[in-house]
Coordinates of C-alpha atoms in Angstrom, one line a residue:
M1 CA 104.9 66.1 117.9
T2 CA 102.7 68.6 119.8
F3 CA 99.3 67.6 121.0
A4 CA 97.8 70.1 118.5
A5 CA 99.4 68.3 115.6
S6 CA 98.3 64.9 116.9
L7 CA 94.6 65.6 116.7
P8 CA 94.3 65.8 112.9
R9 CA 96.6 62.8 112.5
C10 CA 94.5 60.7 114.9
S11 CA 91.4 61.5 112.9
S12 CA 93.1 60.8 109.6
V13 CA 94.3 57.4 110.7
L14 CA 90.7 56.3 111.5
A15 CA 89.3 57.9 108.3
A16 CA 91.8 56.0 106.2
R17 CA 90.6 52.6 107.7
P18 CA 86.8 52.9 107.9
G19 CA 85.1 49.8 109.4
E20 CA 88.4 48.4 110.6
I21 CA 89.4 47.9 114.2
V22 CA 92.5 50.0 114.8
S23 CA 94.4 49.0 118.0
K24 CA 95.5 51.4 120.6
D25 CA 99.1 50.5 119.9
A26 CA 98.7 51.0 116.1
L27 CA 97.1 54.4 116.7
M28 CA 99.7 55.6 119.2
Q29 CA 102.5 54.4 116.9
A30 CA 101.0 56.2 113.9
V31 CA 100.3 59.4 115.8
W32 CA 103.3 59.6 118.2
P33 CA 106.0 57.5 116.5
D34 CA 108.9 59.1 118.3
T35 CA 107.3 60.2 121.6
F36 CA 106.4 58.5 124.8
V37 CA 102.8 59.3 125.7
T38 CA 100.2 57.7 128.0
D39 CA 96.8 56.3 127.1
D40 CA 95.3 59.6 128.3
S41 CA 96.6 61.4 125.2
L42 CA 94.8 59.0 122.9
T43 CA 91.6 59.1 125.0
Q44 CA 91.6 62.9 124.7
C45 CA 92.1 62.7 120.9
I46 CA 89.1 60.4 120.5
A47 CA 86.9 62.5 122.9
D48 CA 87.6 65.6 120.8
I49 CA 86.7 63.9 117.6
R50 CA 83.5 62.6 119.0
R51 CA 82.6 66.0 120.5
A52 CA 83.1 67.8 117.1
L53 CA 81.0 65.1 115.3
G54 CA 78.2 65.2 117.8
D55 CA 78.8 61.4 118.4
H56 CA 77.5 61.4 122.0
E57 CA 76.5 57.7 121.8
H58 CA 79.9 56.7 120.6
V59 CA 78.5 54.9 117.5
I60 CA 80.5 56.7 114.9
V61 CA 83.8 56.3 116.6
E62 CA 83.3 53.1 118.5
T63 CA 85.4 51.8 121.4
L64 CA 86.0 48.0 121.4
P65 CA 87.3 47.1 124.9
K66 CA 90.9 45.7 124.9
R67 CA 90.9 45.8 121.1
G68 CA 90.9 49.5 119.9
Y69 CA 88.7 51.9 118.0
R70 CA 86.6 51.6 114.8
L71 CA 85.2 54.4 112.6
N72 CA 81.7 53.4 111.5
A73 CA 81.2 55.4 108.3
D74 CA 77.7 53.9 108.4
P75 CA 76.6 54.1 112.0
S76 CA 74.5 50.9 111.5
D77 CA 77.8 49.0 111.5
A78 CA 78.1 49.6 115.2
A79 CA 78.6 46.3 117.0
D80 CA 77.1 47.1 120.4
P81 CA 73.5 45.9 120.4
N82 CA 72.7 48.3 123.3
A83 CA 73.5 51.2 121.1
A84 CA 70.6 50.7 118.7
A85 CA 68.7 53.8 119.8
G86 CA 71.8 55.9 119.5
T87 CA 72.5 54.4 116.1
E88 CA 69.2 55.5 114.8
R89 CA 69.8 59.0 115.9
A90 CA 73.3 59.0 114.4
K91 CA 71.9 57.6 111.1
T92 CA 69.5 60.5 110.9
R93 CA 72.4 63.0 111.3
F94 CA 75.0 61.2 109.2
S95 CA 73.2 59.0 106.8
R96 CA 75.7 58.6 104.0
R97 CA 79.0 56.7 104.3
G98 CA 80.8 59.3 102.1
F99 CA 79.6 62.1 104.2
I100 CA 80.9 60.6 107.4
L101 CA 84.4 60.1 105.9
A102 CA 84.4 63.7 104.6
A103 CA 83.1 65.0 107.9
I104 CA 85.8 63.4 110.0
V105 CA 88.6 64.6 107.8
L106 CA 87.2 68.1 107.9
V107 CA 86.7 68.0 111.6
A108 CA 90.3 66.8 111.9
A109 CA 91.4 69.9 110.1
A110 CA 89.2 72.1 112.2
I111 CA 90.4 70.6 115.5
G112 CA 94.0 70.9 114.3
T113 CA 93.5 74.5 113.3
Y114 CA 91.8 75.4 116.6
Y115 CA 94.5 74.0 118.7
G116 CA 97.2 75.3 116.4
A117 CA 95.9 78.8 117.1
Q118 CA 96.5 78.2 120.8
I119 CA 100.2 77.6 120.4
W120 CA 101.2 81.2 120.7
R121 CA 98.4 82.4 123.0
A122 CA 99.5 84.0 126.3
T123 CA 97.8 82.9 129.5
P124 CA 94.4 84.7 129.6
V125 CA 94.0 87.5 132.1
R126 CA 90.8 89.0 133.4
S127 CA 89.0 91.1 130.8
S128 CA 89.2 94.2 133.1
D129 CA 93.0 93.9 133.1
M130 CA 93.3 93.5 129.3
P131 CA 94.8 96.5 127.5
R132 CA 92.2 97.7 124.9
I133 CA 93.6 98.6 121.5
A134 CA 92.1 100.0 118.3
I135 CA 93.8 99.7 114.9
L136 CA 92.8 102.6 112.8
A137 CA 92.5 102.4 109.0
F138 CA 95.9 103.0 107.5
D139 CA 96.1 105.9 105.1
D140 CA 96.8 104.8 101.5
M141 CA 99.2 107.0 99.6
S142 CA 99.2 104.7 96.5
A143 CA 97.7 105.3 93.1
G144 CA 95.9 102.7 91.0
A145 CA 92.9 100.4 91.1
D146 CA 93.9 98.7 94.4
K147 CA 94.2 102.0 96.3
G148 CA 92.7 101.5 99.8
Y149 CA 92.6 97.7 99.8
L150 CA 96.1 96.8 100.9
S151 CA 96.2 99.5 103.5
D152 CA 93.0 98.0 105.0
A153 CA 94.5 94.5 104.7
V154 CA 97.5 95.6 106.8
A155 CA 95.2 96.8 109.6
E156 CA 92.8 93.9 109.4
G157 CA 95.6 91.4 109.7
I158 CA 96.9 93.1 112.8
I159 CA 93.4 93.2 114.4
T160 CA 92.9 89.5 113.8
E161 CA 96.3 88.4 115.1
L162 CA 96.2 90.5 118.3
A163 CA 92.6 89.4 119.1
R164 CA 93.7 85.7 119.0
S165 CA 96.1 86.2 121.9
K166 CA 93.5 86.7 124.6
T167 CA 95.9 89.2 126.0
Y168 CA 94.2 92.2 124.4
A169 CA 90.7 93.4 123.9
V170 CA 90.7 94.5 120.2
I171 CA 88.0 96.7 118.7
A172 CA 86.4 95.4 115.5
R173 CA 87.5 97.0 112.2
N174 CA 84.1 98.5 111.4
S175 CA 84.3 100.7 114.5
S176 CA 88.0 101.6 114.3
F177 CA 87.8 102.2 110.6
R178 CA 85.0 104.7 110.9
Y179 CA 87.6 107.4 111.6
R180 CA 89.1 107.1 108.2
D181 CA 89.9 110.4 106.5
Q182 CA 89.0 112.4 109.6
P183 CA 91.2 114.7 111.7
I184 CA 92.6 112.5 114.5
D185 CA 92.0 113.5 118.1
I186 CA 93.7 110.7 119.9
R187 CA 92.0 111.2 123.3
Q188 CA 88.5 111.7 121.7
I189 CA 88.8 108.5 119.8
G190 CA 90.2 106.7 122.8
D191 CA 87.2 107.9 124.9
E192 CA 84.6 107.0 122.2
L193 CA 86.0 103.4 121.7
G194 CA 87.1 102.9 125.3
V195 CA 90.6 101.9 124.4
D196 CA 94.1 102.4 126.0
Y197 CA 96.1 102.3 122.7
L198 CA 95.7 103.4 119.1
L199 CA 97.7 102.2 116.2
E200 CA 97.7 104.4 113.1
G201 CA 99.8 104.4 110.0
S202 CA 100.0 104.6 106.2
Q203 CA 100.9 102.4 103.3
Q204 CA 102.2 103.3 99.8
K205 CA 102.7 100.9 96.9
I206 CA 105.1 102.2 94.2
G207 CA 105.6 99.7 91.5
G208 CA 107.1 96.6 93.1
R209 CA 107.9 98.4 96.4
L210 CA 105.9 98.8 99.6
K211 CA 106.4 101.5 102.2
V212 CA 104.5 101.2 105.5
T213 CA 104.7 103.5 108.5
A214 CA 103.1 102.7 111.8
Q215 CA 103.0 104.4 115.2
L216 CA 101.5 103.2 118.5
L217 CA 99.9 106.0 120.7
N218 CA 98.7 106.1 124.3
A219 CA 95.0 106.9 123.9
H220 CA 94.8 108.5 127.4
D221 CA 97.4 111.3 126.8
G222 CA 98.2 111.1 123.1
S223 CA 101.9 110.3 123.7
H224 CA 104.0 108.2 121.3
V225 CA 104.9 104.7 122.5
W226 CA 106.6 103.4 119.3
A227 CA 107.0 104.2 115.6
N228 CA 108.7 102.6 112.6
T229 CA 108.9 102.7 108.8
Y230 CA 109.2 99.6 106.6
N231 CA 110.5 99.9 103.0
R232 CA 110.3 96.5 101.3
E233 CA 109.4 94.5 98.2
I234 CA 105.7 94.2 97.6
G235 CA 106.0 90.4 98.3
D236 CA 107.0 91.2 101.8
F237 CA 103.6 92.5 102.6
F238 CA 102.8 89.7 105.1
V239 CA 106.3 89.9 106.6
V240 CA 105.8 93.6 107.4
Q241 CA 102.4 92.9 108.8
E242 CA 103.8 90.2 111.1
E243 CA 106.7 92.4 112.3
I244 CA 104.3 95.1 113.3
I245 CA 102.2 92.5 115.2
R246 CA 105.3 91.3 117.1
T247 CA 106.3 94.8 118.0
L248 CA 102.9 95.8 119.2
A249 CA 102.7 92.6 121.3
D250 CA 106.1 93.3 122.8
R251 CA 105.2 96.9 123.6
V252 CA 101.7 96.3 124.9
G253 CA 102.4 93.2 126.9
S254 CA 103.1 89.8 125.3
S255 CA 105.6 88.1 123.0
I256 CA 104.9 86.1 119.9
E257 CA 107.2 83.3 118.7
R258 CA 106.5 81.8 115.3
P259 CA 108.2 81.8 111.9
L260 CA 108.0 84.9 109.7
P261 CA 105.8 84.3 106.6
K262 CA 107.6 84.0 103.2
S263 CA 107.7 86.8 100.7
D264 CA 104.9 86.2 98.1
A265 CA 103.9 88.9 95.6
A266 CA 101.3 86.7 93.9
Q267 CA 99.5 86.1 97.3
V268 CA 99.4 89.9 97.8
S269 CA 97.7 90.3 94.4
A270 CA 95.2 87.6 95.2
L271 CA 94.3 89.3 98.5
S272 CA 93.8 92.7 96.7
Y273 CA 91.3 91.2 94.3
Y274 CA 89.5 89.4 97.0
L275 CA 89.2 92.6 99.1
M276 CA 87.9 94.5 96.0
G277 CA 85.2 91.8 95.5
R278 CA 84.3 91.8 99.2
A279 CA 83.8 95.5 99.1
E280 CA 81.3 95.2 96.2
I281 CA 79.0 92.7 98.0
V282 CA 79.2 94.7 101.3
E283 CA 78.2 97.9 99.4
D284 CA 75.4 96.2 97.4
F285 CA 74.1 92.9 98.7
S286 CA 72.2 92.0 95.5
A287 CA 72.6 89.6 92.6
A288 CA 74.6 92.3 90.8
G289 CA 76.9 92.7 93.8
N290 CA 77.3 89.0 94.0
E291 CA 78.3 88.8 90.3
L292 CA 81.1 91.4 91.0
L293 CA 82.3 89.4 93.9
Q294 CA 82.6 86.4 91.7
Q295 CA 84.5 88.3 89.0
F296 CA 87.1 89.6 91.5
S297 CA 87.3 86.2 93.1
L298 CA 88.2 84.5 89.8
K299 CA 90.8 87.2 89.3
A300 CA 92.2 86.4 92.7
I301 CA 92.5 82.7 91.8
E302 CA 94.1 83.5 88.5
A303 CA 96.6 85.7 90.3
D304 CA 97.5 83.0 92.8
P305 CA 95.8 79.6 92.7
N306 CA 97.7 78.5 95.7
S307 CA 96.3 81.1 98.2
Q308 CA 92.9 80.8 99.8
F309 CA 91.5 84.3 99.1
G310 CA 89.8 83.7 95.7
Y311 CA 88.3 80.4 96.9
I312 CA 86.8 82.1 99.9
G313 CA 85.2 84.6 97.6
M314 CA 83.9 82.0 95.2
A315 CA 82.4 80.0 98.1
W316 CA 80.5 83.1 99.3
T317 CA 79.1 83.8 95.8
Y318 CA 77.7 80.3 95.4
R319 CA 76.4 80.3 98.9
N320 CA 74.7 83.6 98.4
D321 CA 73.2 82.5 95.2
A322 CA 71.9 79.2 96.7
V323 CA 70.1 81.1 99.5
F324 CA 68.9 84.3 97.7
W325 CA 69.0 84.4 93.9
H326 CA 69.4 81.0 92.1
K327 CA 71.1 82.6 89.1
Q328 CA 74.5 80.9 88.7
E329 CA 73.3 77.2 88.8
N330 CA 69.5 77.8 88.8
N331 CA 69.6 75.0 91.4
P332 CA 70.2 75.8 95.1
D333 CA 71.5 72.3 96.0
E334 CA 74.0 72.4 93.1
A335 CA 75.1 75.9 94.0
L336 CA 75.6 74.9 97.6
K337 CA 77.7 71.9 96.5
R338 CA 79.9 74.2 94.5
A339 CA 80.2 76.5 97.5
A340 CA 81.4 73.6 99.7
E341 CA 84.0 72.6 97.1
Y342 CA 85.5 76.1 97.1
A343 CA 85.3 76.4 100.9
D344 CA 87.1 73.1 101.4
K345 CA 89.8 74.2 99.0
A346 CA 90.2 77.5 100.9
I347 CA 90.6 75.6 104.2
L348 CA 93.2 73.3 102.6
L349 CA 95.2 76.3 101.5
G350 CA 94.5 78.6 104.5
P351 CA 93.8 76.4 107.5
Y352 CA 94.5 79.4 109.9
D353 CA 92.3 81.8 108.1
A354 CA 89.1 82.4 110.0
D355 CA 87.3 83.4 106.8
S356 CA 87.9 80.0 105.3
H357 CA 86.2 78.3 108.3
H358 CA 83.5 81.0 108.5
I359 CA 82.2 80.3 105.0
R360 CA 82.4 76.5 105.5
A361 CA 80.4 76.8 108.7
Q362 CA 77.8 78.9 106.8
I363 CA 77.6 76.2 104.1
H364 CA 77.2 73.4 106.7
S365 CA 74.3 75.3 108.2
E366 CA 72.6 75.8 104.8
A367 CA 73.0 72.1 104.1
G368 CA 71.3 71.2 107.5
E369 CA 74.6 69.9 109.0
M370 CA 74.0 71.8 112.2
E371 CA 76.5 70.0 114.5
L372 CA 79.2 70.5 112.0
A373 CA 78.2 74.1 111.5
L374 CA 78.4 75.0 115.2
A375 CA 81.7 73.2 115.5
R376 CA 83.2 75.0 112.5
F377 CA 81.9 78.4 113.8
D378 CA 83.7 77.7 117.1
V379 CA 86.9 77.2 115.1
A380 CA 86.4 80.4 113.2
I381 CA 85.6 82.4 116.3
A382 CA 88.8 81.0 118.0
L383 CA 90.8 82.1 115.0
N384 CA 89.4 85.6 114.9
P385 CA 87.7 86.6 118.1
S386 CA 87.6 90.2 117.0
D387 CA 85.3 89.5 114.0
P388 CA 81.7 90.2 115.1
N389 CA 80.4 89.1 111.7
I390 CA 81.3 85.5 112.5
L391 CA 79.4 85.7 115.8
V392 CA 76.3 87.1 114.1
H393 CA 76.3 84.5 111.4
S394 CA 76.7 81.8 114.1
A395 CA 73.6 83.2 115.7
G396 CA 71.7 82.2 112.5
V397 CA 72.4 78.5 113.2
L398 CA 71.2 78.9 116.8
L399 CA 68.0 80.5 115.4
D400 CA 67.5 77.6 113.0
V401 CA 67.6 75.1 115.8
G402 CA 65.4 77.1 118.2
R403 CA 68.1 78.4 120.6
T404 CA 66.7 82.0 120.2
D405 CA 67.9 83.5 123.4
E406 CA 71.4 82.3 122.8
A407 CA 71.3 83.8 119.4
I408 CA 70.2 87.2 120.7
G409 CA 73.1 87.0 123.2
R410 CA 75.6 86.4 120.5
I411 CA 74.3 89.3 118.4
E412 CA 74.6 91.6 121.5
Q413 CA 78.1 90.3 122.1
A414 CA 79.0 91.2 118.6
K415 CA 77.6 94.7 119.1
G416 CA 79.9 95.0 122.1
I417 CA 83.0 94.1 120.0
D418 CA 81.8 96.6 117.3
P419 CA 80.3 99.7 118.9
F420 CA 79.5 101.1 115.4
Y421 CA 78.2 97.8 114.1
P422 CA 76.9 97.5 110.4
D423 CA 73.3 97.6 109.3
W424 CA 72.9 93.9 108.7
F425 CA 73.3 93.1 112.5
N426 CA 69.9 94.8 112.7
W427 CA 68.6 92.5 110.0
Q428 CA 69.8 89.5 112.0
M429 CA 68.3 90.9 115.2
G430 CA 65.0 91.4 113.3
W431 CA 65.0 87.7 112.4
A432 CA 65.8 86.7 116.0
L433 CA 63.0 88.8 117.4
Y434 CA 60.7 87.4 114.7
E435 CA 61.5 83.9 116.0
K436 CA 60.8 85.1 119.5
N437 CA 57.4 86.3 118.1
D438 CA 58.1 89.8 119.2
C439 CA 57.4 91.2 115.7
G440 CA 56.9 94.8 116.7
A441 CA 60.5 94.9 118.1
A442 CA 61.6 92.9 115.0
L443 CA 60.2 95.7 112.7
T444 CA 61.9 98.3 114.9
A445 CA 65.2 96.5 114.5
M446 CA 64.9 96.3 110.7
R447 CA 64.0 100.0 110.5
K448 CA 67.3 100.8 112.2
M449 CA 69.0 99.9 108.9
S450 CA 70.1 103.0 107.0
R451 CA 69.1 101.2 103.8
I452 CA 67.3 97.8 103.7
P453 CA 69.0 95.8 100.9
S454 CA 66.9 93.7 98.5
G455 CA 67.9 90.4 100.1
A456 CA 66.5 91.6 103.5
H457 CA 63.1 92.5 102.1
R458 CA 62.0 88.8 102.4
M459 CA 62.5 89.0 106.1
L460 CA 60.8 92.4 106.2
A461 CA 57.8 90.8 104.4
G462 CA 57.6 88.0 107.0
I463 CA 57.7 90.5 109.9
H464 CA 54.9 92.6 108.3
A465 CA 52.9 89.4 107.8
C466 CA 53.4 88.5 111.4
L467 CA 51.9 91.9 112.4
G468 CA 49.0 91.5 110.0
N469 CA 50.2 94.3 107.7
Q470 CA 49.3 92.7 104.4
P471 CA 49.9 95.7 102.0
E472 CA 53.3 96.3 103.5
A473 CA 54.1 92.6 103.4
K474 CA 53.2 92.4 99.7
K475 CA 55.2 95.5 98.9
A476 CA 58.3 94.2 100.7
L477 CA 58.1 90.8 99.0
A478 CA 57.8 92.4 95.6
V479 CA 61.1 94.2 96.2
F480 CA 62.7 90.8 97.0
L481 CA 61.2 89.1 94.0
Q482 CA 62.8 91.5 91.6
D483 CA 66.1 89.6 92.1
S484 CA 64.5 86.2 92.7
P485 CA 61.4 86.1 90.4
G486 CA 61.0 82.3 90.6
D487 CA 60.7 82.0 94.3
S488 CA 57.7 80.1 95.7
I489 CA 56.3 78.4 98.8
S490 CA 57.4 75.0 97.5
K491 CA 60.9 76.1 96.7
Q492 CA 61.3 77.7 100.2
R493 CA 60.0 74.5 101.9
K494 CA 62.4 72.3 99.9
Q495 CA 65.3 74.7 100.6
W496 CA 64.8 75.0 104.3
E497 CA 63.1 71.9 105.6
K498 CA 66.4 70.4 106.5
T499 CA 67.7 73.5 108.2
Y500 CA 64.8 75.4 109.7
L501 CA 64.5 72.9 112.5
A502 CA 62.9 74.8 115.4
P503 CA 59.5 73.2 116.1
G504 CA 56.8 74.8 114.0
A505 CA 59.1 77.6 112.7
L506 CA 59.1 76.7 109.0
D507 CA 55.3 76.3 108.9
R508 CA 54.8 79.6 110.6
W509 CA 57.2 81.3 108.1
L510 CA 55.6 79.8 105.0
E511 CA 52.1 80.9 106.3
H512 CA 53.5 84.4 106.5
M513 CA 54.9 84.2 103.0
R514 CA 51.5 83.1 101.7
F515 CA 50.0 86.1 103.5
A516 CA 52.5 88.3 101.7
G517 CA 51.5 86.9 98.4
L518 CA 54.2 84.4 97.6
P519 CA 52.8 81.8 95.1
E520 CA 52.7 78.1 95.8

């Protein structure tokens, strides 16, 4: 068994026997039954679990000298009397027995996923030596309602897999896709994106058949490096995607050794519906857009209940509703609970899908589980380093806990990955600068958005209030309340008191909301 595979098993053995002392021999036999390993391997497993759980005092996973380890699902069970102060801190963070057991199992999956992603990574090279590559949006020659979605999925999957290798610097999809439906000047695009290679291609779905063409170009002189055409059954979508990835890796400078995915037409249908729903919420971040995302996500689950895509979409719909609109459950806590259930299902079905971990991290943060949120974001970032959206969402957790400068750094890092970054990065930067009490700069950031969506008007109201612009604050808040008419000071306090943890930050925000006219 590889060390990667041992991590989740080590965690699961402890989780299955909460409160019991598990000897070193028993753990090693359960985790490495057919392999000789030293005590160092077990020590490393325990250290990784503690790190992910934030168990710095070793009261959740307790060491009993010469006896073994014990998982204290209630930290007050810890036997060491000198750990009392640490126990109180741990009880604050993990107060419920059931939560601890769920947390350690989820962290086991996260750790396993993280290290599993390392199996095929090449040895990192200096960033200045990395080939830089941009995957352009594939042309779609298909007809029908899903036109455009599968072609984007081909390119997105290639971007994600190449970025994981640390052998390439891969441009984010938002920037490389902006050249869609434009005459292609290879050298111009190469100069604008600062890349060495471009991949372009097309996809055509005809009944149950799939035709994909792809060509790799040298961005410096426009010469062809490689080209191929794939004519397969629709269920071979992921197989074709993987074969292109392997060929690119081989041509640009690495090799990938892993099993080819299985043919699965139902999974392709589920992916198509999920991408349709995602496009709706990206286009219109509102209660109406969220409802369309839910409808397409349900269709994705119906098409393939055994793939993660529909569950990811459903998790986002309930998370969005919990934070912004309160329409589906009319109860933010219940909506967030439903979101967590869908996200956990997505991780179970798609443990190597960064989007599964991304939404789970977001839900952890909304629930005030900040240590778990940051650990889960680290997994998502490792699984897809080319996704700037994950970086920017992780910056939100840093803002909640008062690490403002780090958050601003992550947003700037995301902008570097995505030179033509989307509007909502300016929204997040507006929040970051608001937290820094640089509200003039925060307003400038918000005004860089081409269109401020309804959900962002609450932030805009807070920034105007910070600047003392009461008429503008009231006007902005009124736009937000059109989609969330029942919002109030008391609701916001209840919703955020467990997440908005930077000293004085919540009181300052609520005072600005009062100034903008939000009722008590």
